[in-house]
Amino acid sequence: MTHTATTPAASKKVDGYSVGQTLTVTCEAPAHGGAFVARTEQGVIFVRHGIVGEQAEVRITAIGPKRRFYFADVISVPVPSLARRAHPWIQADALATEEERAAATGVPELLGGMEYGHINLDEQRRYKTDIVRTQINRLGGLPLESPLLTNLMVEELPLRDNNEGLSWRSRVRYNVTKVRAHNSEEQNGGKKSPAVTWRVGMHPYRASQPVPVVDFPLAATELRNLQLEQLNLRGVREVEATVSSRGRVLLQFIVDPRFSVEEVAKDIEQQASDAWGLLAKRKISLFFTPQATSNGKPKRRRPGSSHTPYRRVPEGDQLLGAGLRSVTEEVTFGSRRFSYQVSAGGFWQIHRAAPSTMVGTMLTMLRPQEGECTLDLYAGAGLFTAALADAVGATGTVVSIEGSPVTHKDARSNFAPDGCSRTENSADTRIEVIRGDVARHLVDLKTALEFGEIPAIDAVVLDPSREGANRTTLERLDALDPKRILYVACDPASLGRDTGILRELGWDMVQLRAFDMYPNTHHVETVALFERAPAKPRPRRRRTK
């Protein structure tokens, strides 16, 4: 479709576009990753902030290998689509100018994180449905006419605080960036030097340096009301803000090893108390921990390196305010209720409604039965483990495998004999909690199975990180010969690729659901159930007379 370049070079025969060049295009389809596909004589352009069928002026921001494709941002829309709405966050609004963003927030840069914010929610879900279908078809080999794809619709999750797809994140991780306030200069030895503050920040799209963030509409209301952007976080590298299902707030501060944890904690506690009042009464915990290097020790300045005015202080953690370094999460499904302890820095679903939705989906699709042996791979703190153990009961077995040391520690505590995640029905269930690489431990499980140390495996929940499982993991899982596999994926491309591998290994996808767990972003959660494909009968040989 289209495509008039607005630079003089466009009238000549040129070898592709250049960065900064503007042109007019029409987006044709949503692409995996948050962009939209537009086609021109010079090649495909992946356009961010567009809408299908909408003509827009875009600026080229990057060039793909051998100029086979390009990346661009929308900068203006002469006639907006009916699906376009006012973006709820000016820092991620591509149609706002740098001057407008700077006037509203003091930060001119365009941030990522809400790349679908300009699209109404119904249209967002239609785009996500199309993307899931495309990835399962192209990478997984499932035909587009399959009822699993034709009947698929991305399902909406309930939002407690509003219906605009905002305030759903119970966990937000911020970087911290230095801000030089040039309008507030101080005298320093006869020379003027700008004052420096340290503010919570996020990264612009494809940028390595964070910029300050002013509010974040996706964060839960309890976190937004804290106005973390007002704190001067001198000495802090990262902040992870958490609000639990019970309403308790846990703020984890990762402290630069050049600074004293005790001094940083004292300063921020004073600011927090001034802003929020009595922290214990507000149920707000402040947890300070030094940033760890790869060997778990603070970095030390090498001899001969440039001088730093900050001391390297190997200190321990500081816990202030309400005094909790973990939160209690409660999940309900029907009459079932499960409790979990999740430490600061541990993994948990970030959408407030996601844990209950995912547990209910797992139970209805996988249908674990009394006495079965089940695996929970990439188990985290045990979201699915608790529900599996409750379903298989005292005569059943659950094996949980998780690689993260923090989250594994939570799981061990949650499923100890007196752990909070055990229910009346799972009090005597055999629950094995294992830490380590999933692929490696599947080999150990194969050996245990051969020696009769565990019963035959009936059902598996597979919930890997965004990159998905790999071929080795799936082949080793297949060797255990389970009866059914439930694959939970937050990236449809990873699910598509692994669907193709499972089909090669003799598995059929028999159910598929998708959920809008990340409104106003391009991300989507998918859940697929696989069962052994029936053996194909061999053709009979004709006898020759």
Coordinates of C-alpha atoms in Angstrom, one line a residue, residues 89 91 174 213-217 224 229:
W89 CA 0.1 7.6 29.3
Q91 CA 5.2 9.2 28.1
Y174 CA 11.9 0.2 38.0
V213 CA 9.1 7.8 34.8
V214 CA 6.2 10.0 36.0
D215 CA 3.3 7.8 37.1
F216 CA 2.8 4.4 35.4
P217 CA -0.9 3.7 34.6
R224 CA 0.5 4.5 41.9
E229 CA 8.7 9.2 41.3

